[in-house]
Coordinates of C-alpha atoms in Angstrom, one line a residue:
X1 CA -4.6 27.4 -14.7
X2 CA -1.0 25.6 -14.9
X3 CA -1.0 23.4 -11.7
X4 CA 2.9 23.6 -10.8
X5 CA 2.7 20.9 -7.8
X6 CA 0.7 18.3 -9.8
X7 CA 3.2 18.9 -12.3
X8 CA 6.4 18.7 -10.0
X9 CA 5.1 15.6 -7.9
X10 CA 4.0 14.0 -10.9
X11 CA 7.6 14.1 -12.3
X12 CA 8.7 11.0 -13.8
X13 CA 12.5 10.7 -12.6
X14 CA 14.1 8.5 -10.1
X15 CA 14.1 10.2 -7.0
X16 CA 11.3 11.3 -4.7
X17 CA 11.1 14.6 -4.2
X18 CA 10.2 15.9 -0.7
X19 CA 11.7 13.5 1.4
X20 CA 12.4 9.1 1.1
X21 CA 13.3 6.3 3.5
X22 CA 16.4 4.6 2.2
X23 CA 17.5 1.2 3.6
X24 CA 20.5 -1.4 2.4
X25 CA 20.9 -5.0 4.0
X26 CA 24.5 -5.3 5.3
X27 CA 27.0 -8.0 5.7
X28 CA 26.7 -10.9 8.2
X29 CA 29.4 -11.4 10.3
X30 CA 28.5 -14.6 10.9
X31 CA 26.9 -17.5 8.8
X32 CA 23.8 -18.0 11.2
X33 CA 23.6 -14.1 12.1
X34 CA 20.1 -13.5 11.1
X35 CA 20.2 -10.4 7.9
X36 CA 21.0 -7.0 9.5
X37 CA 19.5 -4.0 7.6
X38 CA 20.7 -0.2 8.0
X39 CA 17.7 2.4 7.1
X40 CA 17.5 6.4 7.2
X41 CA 14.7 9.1 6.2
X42 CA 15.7 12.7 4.6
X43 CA 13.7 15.8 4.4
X44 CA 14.2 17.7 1.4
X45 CA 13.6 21.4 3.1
X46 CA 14.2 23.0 0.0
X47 CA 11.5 21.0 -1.9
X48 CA 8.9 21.0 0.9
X49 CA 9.2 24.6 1.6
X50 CA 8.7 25.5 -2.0
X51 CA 5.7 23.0 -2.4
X52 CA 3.9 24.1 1.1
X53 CA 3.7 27.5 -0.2
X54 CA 2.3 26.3 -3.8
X55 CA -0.4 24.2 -2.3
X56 CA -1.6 26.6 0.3
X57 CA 0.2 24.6 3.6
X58 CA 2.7 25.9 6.4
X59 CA 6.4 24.2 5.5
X60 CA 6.1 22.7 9.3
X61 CA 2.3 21.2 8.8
X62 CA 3.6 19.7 5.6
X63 CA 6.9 18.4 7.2
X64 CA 4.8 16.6 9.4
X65 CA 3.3 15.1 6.7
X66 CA 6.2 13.9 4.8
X67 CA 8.2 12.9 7.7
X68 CA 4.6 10.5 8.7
X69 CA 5.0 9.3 5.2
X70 CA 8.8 8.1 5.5
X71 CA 8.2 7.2 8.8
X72 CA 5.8 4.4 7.9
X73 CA 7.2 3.2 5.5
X74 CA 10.0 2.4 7.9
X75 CA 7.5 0.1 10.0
X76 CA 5.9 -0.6 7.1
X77 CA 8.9 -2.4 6.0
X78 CA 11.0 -3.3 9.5
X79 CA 8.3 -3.0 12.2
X80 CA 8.0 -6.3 13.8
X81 CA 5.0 -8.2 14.4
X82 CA 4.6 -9.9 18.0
X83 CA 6.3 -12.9 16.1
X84 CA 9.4 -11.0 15.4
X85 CA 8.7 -11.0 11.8
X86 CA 9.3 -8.1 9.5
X87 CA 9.3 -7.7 5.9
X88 CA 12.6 -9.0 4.0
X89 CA 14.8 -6.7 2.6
X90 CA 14.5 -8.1 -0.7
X91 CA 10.8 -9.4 -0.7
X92 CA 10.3 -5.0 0.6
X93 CA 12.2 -3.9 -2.6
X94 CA 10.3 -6.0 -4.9
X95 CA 7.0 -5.5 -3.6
X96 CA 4.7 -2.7 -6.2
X97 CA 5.6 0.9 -5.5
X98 CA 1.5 1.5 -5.0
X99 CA 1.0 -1.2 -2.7
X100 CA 3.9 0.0 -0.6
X101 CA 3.2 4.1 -1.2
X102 CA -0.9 2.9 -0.2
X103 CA 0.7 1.9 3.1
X104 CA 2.5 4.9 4.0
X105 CA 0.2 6.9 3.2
X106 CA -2.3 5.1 4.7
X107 CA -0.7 5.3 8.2
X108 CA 0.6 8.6 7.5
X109 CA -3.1 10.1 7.3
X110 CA -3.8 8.1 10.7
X111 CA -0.5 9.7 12.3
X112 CA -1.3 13.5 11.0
X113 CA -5.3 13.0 11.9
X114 CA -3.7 12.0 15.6
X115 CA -1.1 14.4 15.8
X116 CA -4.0 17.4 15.0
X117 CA -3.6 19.0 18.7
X118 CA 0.0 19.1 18.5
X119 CA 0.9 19.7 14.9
X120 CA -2.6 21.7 13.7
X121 CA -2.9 21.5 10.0
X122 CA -0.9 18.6 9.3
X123 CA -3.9 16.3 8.3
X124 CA -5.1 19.7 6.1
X125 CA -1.7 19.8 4.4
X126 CA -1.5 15.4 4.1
X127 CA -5.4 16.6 2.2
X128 CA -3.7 19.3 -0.1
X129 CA -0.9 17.3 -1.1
X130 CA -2.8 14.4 -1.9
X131 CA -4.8 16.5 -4.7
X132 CA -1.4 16.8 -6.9
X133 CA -0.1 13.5 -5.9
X134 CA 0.5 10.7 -9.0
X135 CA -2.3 7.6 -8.4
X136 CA 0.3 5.2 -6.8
X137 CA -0.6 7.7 -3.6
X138 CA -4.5 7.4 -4.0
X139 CA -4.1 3.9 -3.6
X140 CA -5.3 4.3 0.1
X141 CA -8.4 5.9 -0.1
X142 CA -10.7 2.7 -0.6
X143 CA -8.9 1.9 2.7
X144 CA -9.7 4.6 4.5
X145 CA -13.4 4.2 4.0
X146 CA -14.1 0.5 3.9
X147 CA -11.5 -1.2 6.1
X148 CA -10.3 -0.5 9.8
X149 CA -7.0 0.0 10.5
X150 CA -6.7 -3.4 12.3
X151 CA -8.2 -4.9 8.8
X152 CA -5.5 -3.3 6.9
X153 CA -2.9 -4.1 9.5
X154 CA -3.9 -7.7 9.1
X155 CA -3.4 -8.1 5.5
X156 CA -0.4 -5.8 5.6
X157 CA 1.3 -8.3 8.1
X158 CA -0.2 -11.6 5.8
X159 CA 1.7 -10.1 2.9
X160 CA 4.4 -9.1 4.3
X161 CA 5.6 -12.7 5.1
X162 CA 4.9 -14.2 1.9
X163 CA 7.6 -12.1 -0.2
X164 CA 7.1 -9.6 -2.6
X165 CA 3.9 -8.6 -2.9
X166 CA 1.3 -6.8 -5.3
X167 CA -1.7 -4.2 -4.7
X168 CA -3.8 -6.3 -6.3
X169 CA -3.3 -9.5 -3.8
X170 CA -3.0 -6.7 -0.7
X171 CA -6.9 -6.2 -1.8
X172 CA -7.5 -9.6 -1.7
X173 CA -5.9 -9.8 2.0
X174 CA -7.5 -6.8 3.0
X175 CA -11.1 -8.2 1.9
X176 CA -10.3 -11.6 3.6
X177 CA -9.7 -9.5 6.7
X178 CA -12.5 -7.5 6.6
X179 CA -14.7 -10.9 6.6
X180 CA -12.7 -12.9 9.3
X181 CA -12.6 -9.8 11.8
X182 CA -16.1 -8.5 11.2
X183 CA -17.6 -12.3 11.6
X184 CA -20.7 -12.6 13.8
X185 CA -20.1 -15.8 14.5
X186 CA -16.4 -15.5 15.7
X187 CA -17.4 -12.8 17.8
X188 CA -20.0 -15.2 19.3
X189 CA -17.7 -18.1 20.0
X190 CA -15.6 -15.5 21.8
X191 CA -18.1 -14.1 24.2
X192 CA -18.7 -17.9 25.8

């Protein structure tokens, strides 16, 4: 009855295990030069073949899965919104781990639930790793059945510019959202 995934994803050490997105802010060359930041994903093969096999997946449904996860967190954290603003490198760093693992996972569910024709399985095997996955990963699922993804992508991009950030205030943006997107009355002032 030993659950070895839970039990390796719920690890308490330093490093993700199946895969992370890494990023460092470099030098200016210039004193106005606006902050350049360098950023990479790895796969852990090893570690993603060994837990697709424990939690019943195909190692390419559940590299799909991880490589969504990385992958949004990289436009979590540098994808620009049509003002040109991203999240800071610092304000990124400092933000809570759950508020910034809800995110990828969040988008990583929408990528694997779109990619279905062309990677079959990959939302199954985001579904099975999500049962053996620590809470800071769960902190999605509220999302994923109150809000719409433009309600979450509003908040995300109100947070984002005011610094670091915590899961608790995201909420709070995320409720806001949901109230100044879903208004009747906006909707109306719209349509004339």
């Amino acid at each position: 009855k030993f659950n070895l995934a839970a039990w390796i994803l719920q690890l308490r050490i330093d490093e993700d295990i199946l895969g992370i997105y890494a990023s460092r802010q470099l030098k200016r060359r210039l004193a106005n030069e606006r902050p350049r930041v360098e950023s990479w994903i790895e796969l852990y093969w090893g570690a993603i073949g060994l837990l697709a096999r424990l939690i019943g997946s195909t190692t390419e449904s559940l590299t799909v899965v991880v490589l969504a996860h990385e992958l949004a967190h990289s436009y979590t954290h540098l994808g620009a919104d049509i003002d040109g603003q991203a999240w800071s490198f610092d304000a990124f760093g400092e933000s809570a781990h759950d508020l910034k693992e809800g995110l990828a996972q969040f988008y990583a569910r929408i990528a694997c639930n779109r990619l279905e024709l062309e990677a079959p399985g990959a939302l199954g095997a985001f579904d099975l790793l999500l049962k053996n996955q620590p809470p800071a990963y769960h902190s999605h699922e509220s999302w994923v059945e109150k809000y719409r993804p433009e309600e979450v992508r509003h908040a995300m991009l109100l947070v984002r510019r005011a610094g670091p950030a915590t899961l608790e205030e995201f909420n709070e943006r995320l409720e806001d959202a949901r109230k100044r997107l879903r208004d009747p009355k906006r909707k109306s002032e719209k349509q004339k």
